[in-house]
GROMACS .gro file of C-alpha atoms in nm:
model
  263
    1MET     CA    1  -4.295  -3.256  -1.299
    2SER     CA    2  -4.167  -3.072  -0.991
    3LEU     CA    3  -4.004  -2.731  -1.004
    4LEU     CA    4  -3.662  -2.883  -0.942
    5GLY     CA    5  -3.726  -3.150  -1.203
    6THR     CA    6  -3.800  -2.878  -1.456
    7ILE     CA    7  -3.487  -2.677  -1.377
    8PHE     CA    8  -3.261  -2.979  -1.335
    9PRO     CA    9  -3.409  -3.258  -1.550
   10ASN     CA   10  -3.088  -3.462  -1.559
   11GLY     CA   11  -3.053  -3.493  -1.183
   12PRO     CA   12  -2.756  -3.413  -0.957
   13ALA     CA   13  -2.449  -3.284  -1.137
   14THR     CA   14  -2.187  -3.012  -1.132
   15PRO     CA   15  -2.314  -2.689  -1.294
   16GLY     CA   16  -2.178  -2.559  -1.621
   17ASP     CA   17  -1.908  -2.296  -1.616
   18ALA     CA   18  -2.119  -2.017  -1.772
   19PRO     CA   19  -2.449  -1.844  -1.692
   20LEU     CA   20  -2.747  -2.037  -1.822
   21ARG     CA   21  -3.118  -1.954  -1.857
   22VAL     CA   22  -3.434  -2.166  -1.871
   23SER     CA   23  -3.812  -2.109  -1.857
   24ILE     CA   24  -4.010  -2.256  -1.564
   25PRO     CA   25  -4.389  -2.312  -1.563
   26ASP     CA   26  -4.580  -2.167  -1.263
   27LEU     CA   27  -4.265  -2.016  -1.115
   28GLU     CA   28  -4.459  -1.717  -0.979
   29GLN     CA   29  -4.638  -1.940  -0.730
   30LEU     CA   30  -4.323  -1.966  -0.518
   31LEU     CA   31  -4.381  -1.615  -0.382
   32THR     CA   32  -4.664  -1.378  -0.474
   33TRP     CA   33  -4.709  -1.009  -0.398
   34PRO     CA   34  -4.965  -1.093  -0.123
   35ASP     CA   35  -4.715  -1.344   0.023
   36LEU     CA   36  -4.454  -1.069   0.035
   37GLU     CA   37  -4.693  -0.827   0.206
   38SER     CA   38  -4.783  -1.091   0.463
   39ILE     CA   39  -4.416  -1.168   0.535
   40LEU     CA   40  -4.341  -0.800   0.585
   41ALA     CA   41  -4.635  -0.763   0.821
   42THR     CA   42  -4.581  -1.074   1.032
   43SER     CA   43  -4.216  -1.180   1.008
   44CYS     CA   44  -3.978  -0.897   0.928
   45PHE     CA   45  -4.090  -0.643   1.185
   46GLU     CA   46  -4.273  -0.669   1.516
   47GLY     CA   47  -4.525  -0.950   1.491
   48ALA     CA   48  -4.601  -1.316   1.542
   49GLY     CA   49  -4.319  -1.437   1.318
   50SER     CA   50  -4.049  -1.206   1.449
   51ALA     CA   51  -3.874  -1.475   1.654
   52THR     CA   52  -3.831  -1.691   1.344
   53ILE     CA   53  -3.668  -1.423   1.133
   54GLN     CA   54  -3.437  -1.337   1.424
   55LYS     CA   55  -3.290  -1.689   1.425
   56ASP     CA   56  -2.912  -1.669   1.370
   57LEU     CA   57  -2.947  -1.308   1.260
   58ALA     CA   58  -2.594  -1.201   1.170
   59LEU     CA   59  -2.642  -0.829   1.222
   60PRO     CA   60  -2.448  -0.600   1.455
   61ASP     CA   61  -2.770  -0.466   1.607
   62PRO     CA   62  -3.042  -0.719   1.700
   63GLY     CA   63  -3.291  -0.433   1.671
   64MET     CA   64  -3.247  -0.431   1.293
   65SER     CA   65  -3.461  -0.634   1.055
   66ARG     CA   66  -3.365  -0.824   0.742
   67VAL     CA   67  -3.524  -0.558   0.525
   68CYS     CA   68  -3.289  -0.338   0.319
   69VAL     CA   69  -3.358  -0.055   0.079
   70LEU     CA   70  -3.105  -0.033  -0.205
   71THR     CA   71  -3.054   0.245  -0.455
   72ASN     CA   72  -2.784   0.403  -0.670
   73GLY     CA   73  -2.582   0.085  -0.655
   74GLU     CA   74  -2.556   0.051  -0.277
   75SER     CA   75  -2.748  -0.019   0.042
   76ILE     CA   76  -2.876   0.307   0.188
   77TRP     CA   77  -3.102   0.191   0.470
   78ARG     CA   78  -3.164  -0.120   0.678
   79ALA     CA   79  -3.503  -0.106   0.844
   80PRO     CA   80  -3.517  -0.119   1.224
   81ARG     CA   81  -3.740  -0.392   1.362
   82ARG     CA   82  -3.970  -0.120   1.491
   83THR     CA   83  -4.063   0.037   1.160
   84GLU     CA   84  -4.399   0.180   1.063
   85PRO     CA   85  -4.531   0.073   0.719
   86ASP     CA   86  -4.552   0.439   0.614
   87GLU     CA   87  -4.179   0.482   0.682
   88LEU     CA   88  -4.092   0.189   0.458
   89ARG     CA   89  -4.325   0.311   0.182
   90ARG     CA   90  -4.168   0.657   0.200
   91ARG     CA   91  -3.825   0.514   0.119
   92LEU     CA   92  -3.927   0.281  -0.165
   93PRO     CA   93  -3.996   0.512  -0.464
   94GLY     CA   94  -3.706   0.472  -0.705
   95ALA     CA   95  -3.542   0.207  -0.487
   96THR     CA   96  -3.514  -0.171  -0.460
   97LEU     CA   97  -3.647  -0.360  -0.159
   98ARG     CA   98  -3.444  -0.661  -0.042
   99ILE     CA   99  -3.585  -0.909   0.210
  100GLU     CA  100  -3.332  -1.162   0.333
  101ALA     CA  101  -3.349  -1.528   0.441
  102LEU     CA  102  -3.703  -1.593   0.321
  103GLU     CA  103  -3.643  -1.967   0.348
  104GLU     CA  104  -3.687  -1.918   0.723
  105VAL     CA  105  -4.041  -1.780   0.703
  106HIS     CA  106  -4.210  -1.899   0.381
  107PRO     CA  107  -4.277  -2.276   0.353
  108PRO     CA  108  -4.250  -2.305  -0.029
  109LEU     CA  109  -3.907  -2.141  -0.015
  110ALA     CA  110  -3.804  -2.352   0.284
  111GLU     CA  111  -3.884  -2.658   0.073
  112LEU     CA  112  -3.688  -2.524  -0.223
  113ALA     CA  113  -3.386  -2.435  -0.008
  114ALA     CA  114  -3.389  -2.780   0.151
  115ALA     CA  115  -3.404  -2.948  -0.188
  116LEU     CA  116  -3.113  -2.742  -0.323
  117SER     CA  117  -2.895  -2.755  -0.011
  118CYS     CA  118  -2.630  -3.003   0.090
  119PRO     CA  119  -2.417  -3.007   0.409
  120ALA     CA  120  -2.129  -2.828   0.236
  121ALA     CA  121  -2.347  -2.565   0.069
  122PRO     CA  122  -2.671  -2.459   0.239
  123VAL     CA  123  -2.893  -2.229   0.035
  124TYR     CA  124  -3.016  -1.887   0.142
  125ILE     CA  125  -3.297  -1.709  -0.044
  126ASN     CA  126  -3.344  -1.332  -0.071
  127ALA     CA  127  -3.623  -1.148  -0.254
  128TYR     CA  128  -3.573  -0.829  -0.456
  129ALA     CA  129  -3.870  -0.608  -0.544
  130ALA     CA  130  -3.863  -0.283  -0.741
  131TRP     CA  131  -4.111  -0.051  -0.910
  132GLY     CA  132  -3.899   0.210  -1.092
  133ASN     CA  133  -3.597   0.199  -1.318
  134SER     CA  134  -3.305   0.263  -1.081
  135LYS     CA  135  -3.041  -0.001  -1.007
  136GLY     CA  136  -3.050  -0.143  -0.658
  137LEU     CA  137  -2.690  -0.269  -0.672
  138ALA     CA  138  -2.399  -0.151  -0.883
  139LEU     CA  139  -2.204  -0.379  -1.115
  140HIS     CA  140  -2.067  -0.659  -0.894
  141TYR     CA  141  -1.998  -1.028  -0.865
  142ASP     CA  142  -2.088  -1.274  -0.592
  143TYR     CA  143  -1.869  -1.523  -0.410
  144THR     CA  144  -2.152  -1.777  -0.431
  145ASP     CA  145  -2.330  -1.971  -0.701
  146ASN     CA  146  -2.664  -1.797  -0.756
  147LEU     CA  147  -2.989  -1.924  -0.899
  148VAL     CA  148  -3.212  -1.628  -0.994
  149LEU     CA  149  -3.587  -1.691  -1.025
  150GLN     CA  150  -3.785  -1.410  -1.191
  151LEU     CA  151  -4.136  -1.430  -1.043
  152GLN     CA  152  -4.310  -1.112  -1.159
  153GLY     CA  153  -4.234  -0.843  -1.415
  154ARG     CA  154  -3.894  -0.827  -1.582
  155LYS     CA  155  -3.542  -0.689  -1.538
  156HIS     CA  156  -3.261  -0.599  -1.776
  157TRP     CA  157  -2.941  -0.796  -1.718
  158LYS     CA  158  -2.582  -0.752  -1.830
  159ILE     CA  159  -2.344  -1.036  -1.747
  160TYR     CA  160  -1.966  -1.005  -1.783
  161ARG     CA  161  -1.698  -1.271  -1.785
  162PRO     CA  162  -1.492  -1.313  -1.466
  163THR     CA  163  -1.156  -1.140  -1.443
  164ARG     CA  164  -1.036  -1.314  -1.125
  165PRO     CA  165  -1.131  -1.623  -0.923
  166ALA     CA  166  -1.412  -1.548  -0.679
  167VAL     CA  167  -1.218  -1.639  -0.364
  168ARG     CA  168  -1.276  -1.436  -0.047
  169GLY     CA  169  -0.988  -1.239   0.098
  170PRO     CA  170  -0.870  -0.880   0.146
  171GLU     CA  171  -0.715  -0.850  -0.201
  172SER     CA  172  -1.021  -0.995  -0.371
  173SER     CA  173  -1.256  -0.771  -0.171
  174ALA     CA  174  -1.055  -0.459  -0.253
  175TYR     CA  175  -1.058  -0.546  -0.624
  176LYS     CA  176  -1.433  -0.606  -0.625
  177GLU     CA  177  -1.509  -0.292  -0.423
  178GLY     CA  178  -1.291  -0.075  -0.649
  179ILE     CA  179  -1.488  -0.185  -0.955
  180GLN     CA  180  -1.820  -0.131  -0.777
  181ALA     CA  181  -1.712   0.218  -0.671
  182ALA     CA  182  -1.612   0.306  -1.026
  183ALA     CA  183  -1.948   0.179  -1.154
  184ARG     CA  184  -2.120   0.413  -0.908
  185GLY     CA  185  -1.906   0.704  -1.028
  186ASP     CA  186  -1.713   0.721  -0.701
  187ALA     CA  187  -1.369   0.888  -0.729
  188THR     CA  188  -1.218   0.612  -0.511
  189GLY     CA  189  -1.298   0.347  -0.772
  190THR     CA  190  -1.073   0.180  -1.029
  191PRO     CA  191  -1.199   0.293  -1.373
  192ASP     CA  192  -0.932   0.103  -1.566
  193GLU     CA  193  -1.044  -0.224  -1.410
  194LEU     CA  194  -1.408  -0.129  -1.472
  195ARG     CA  195  -1.331  -0.081  -1.843
  196ARG     CA  196  -1.160  -0.420  -1.848
  197VAL     CA  197  -1.471  -0.582  -1.700
  198ARG     CA  198  -1.710  -0.408  -1.938
  199ALA     CA  199  -1.500  -0.523  -2.235
  200GLY     CA  200  -1.591  -0.880  -2.141
  201LEU     CA  201  -1.968  -0.853  -2.191
  202PHE     CA  202  -2.105  -1.207  -2.211
  203TRP     CA  203  -2.481  -1.157  -2.241
  204GLU     CA  204  -2.732  -0.873  -2.232
  205GLY     CA  205  -3.109  -0.907  -2.227
  206GLU     CA  206  -3.424  -0.916  -2.020
  207LEU     CA  207  -3.512  -1.185  -1.771
  208THR     CA  208  -3.891  -1.213  -1.771
  209ALA     CA  209  -4.146  -1.371  -1.537
  210GLY     CA  210  -4.117  -1.748  -1.536
  211GLU     CA  211  -3.746  -1.763  -1.619
  212ALA     CA  212  -3.454  -1.892  -1.412
  213LEU     CA  213  -3.093  -1.781  -1.452
  214TYR     CA  214  -2.785  -1.951  -1.309
  215VAL     CA  215  -2.494  -1.712  -1.237
  216PRO     CA  216  -2.164  -1.874  -1.125
  217PRO     CA  217  -1.925  -1.711  -0.875
  218GLY     CA  218  -1.707  -1.433  -1.012
  219TRP     CA  219  -1.930  -1.346  -1.307
  220PHE     CA  220  -1.997  -0.972  -1.294
  221HIS     CA  221  -2.357  -0.867  -1.341
  222GLU     CA  222  -2.557  -0.546  -1.356
  223VAL     CA  223  -2.934  -0.562  -1.310
  224THR     CA  224  -3.172  -0.275  -1.386
  225PRO     CA  225  -3.550  -0.251  -1.333
  226VAL     CA  226  -3.738  -0.133  -1.642
  227GLY     CA  227  -4.023   0.070  -1.488
  228VAL     CA  228  -4.266  -0.214  -1.418
  229PRO     CA  229  -4.324  -0.390  -1.084
  230THR     CA  230  -4.065  -0.666  -1.061
  231LEU     CA  231  -4.002  -0.942  -0.809
  232HIS     CA  232  -3.726  -1.200  -0.818
  233LEU     CA  233  -3.555  -1.444  -0.585
  234ALA     CA  234  -3.181  -1.498  -0.549
  235CYS     CA  235  -3.090  -1.844  -0.418
  236ALA     CA  236  -2.730  -1.831  -0.297
  237PHE     CA  237  -2.516  -2.136  -0.222
  238SER     CA  238  -2.295  -2.056   0.077
  239ALA     CA  239  -1.921  -2.108   0.104
  240LYS     CA  240  -1.673  -2.101   0.391
  241PRO     CA  241  -1.465  -1.781   0.430
  242GLY     CA  242  -1.155  -1.795   0.211
  243GLU     CA  243  -1.301  -2.053  -0.024
  244SER     CA  244  -1.498  -2.039  -0.346
  245THR     CA  245  -1.843  -2.194  -0.336
  246PRO     CA  246  -1.862  -2.574  -0.350
  247ALA     CA  247  -2.032  -2.675  -0.673
  248PRO     CA  248  -2.399  -2.720  -0.582
  249PRO     CA  249  -2.462  -3.092  -0.633
  250ALA     CA  250  -2.825  -3.044  -0.739
  251ILE     CA  251  -2.765  -2.819  -1.037
  252ARG     CA  252  -2.777  -2.938  -1.395
  253LEU     CA  253  -2.969  -2.739  -1.652
  254PRO     CA  254  -3.103  -2.870  -1.983
  255GLU     CA  255  -2.832  -2.999  -2.214
  256ALA     CA  256  -2.954  -2.770  -2.491
  257LEU     CA  257  -2.848  -2.469  -2.288
  258ARG     CA  258  -2.523  -2.609  -2.152
  259GLY     CA  259  -2.220  -2.424  -2.284
  260THR     CA  260  -2.409  -2.217  -2.542
  261GLY     CA  261  -2.340  -1.888  -2.368
  262GLN     CA  262  -2.684  -1.747  -2.446
  263SER     CA  263  -3.048  -1.843  -2.464
   0.00000   0.00000   0.00000
């Protein structure tokens, strides 16, 4: 059975309204550590694949790559396209490495994105790698449906019920950013709203290699490395500004997991 057939055995359908988890055989073959090293060397910085990764690059400075270093709950550095490997390695201890739009440069992920996409909701795939135990991103929610694929190692997850619809707009962004700031310990945050979110804990546990997790829009989540090398993919279904994500038509997880709230 194909990867998609394993994740979505019942064929096209609207996803459930809660996070769901399922185990996937051979999931790690989608992207290996050597694959990641090769992509960094040939596609993200100066190299033969640099033109591909630059396609439709929505960055203010075309001299910047799609490589971010995240720590303490926020992005602290986006790598310039002219970056020496030693400079990247120097910034990685205790941090999370994010590489964006891998569907543009890695054929197995291009195939997966194409299979999951539809005209109303194309799929974009980012990779997250970490080696320590510090959060890359603070508590947050996404405006998109997300399919998380844990390829190597494991991560500790906390998922919280939504408190507002995940619709883009100034008010929604301010609400989300206030909670994120409070989670980072920033004095500009909204601690009362943070407490309200944390009171709605839905599920806590580890996602381990070979598991997939579906996280709907608006569901807060907090993800922490646990001191072992970890690599996961986040497949995001896009939405137009001002709208929530269209329900991805290819998602239906096993009926045994639907609506249970936990695995």
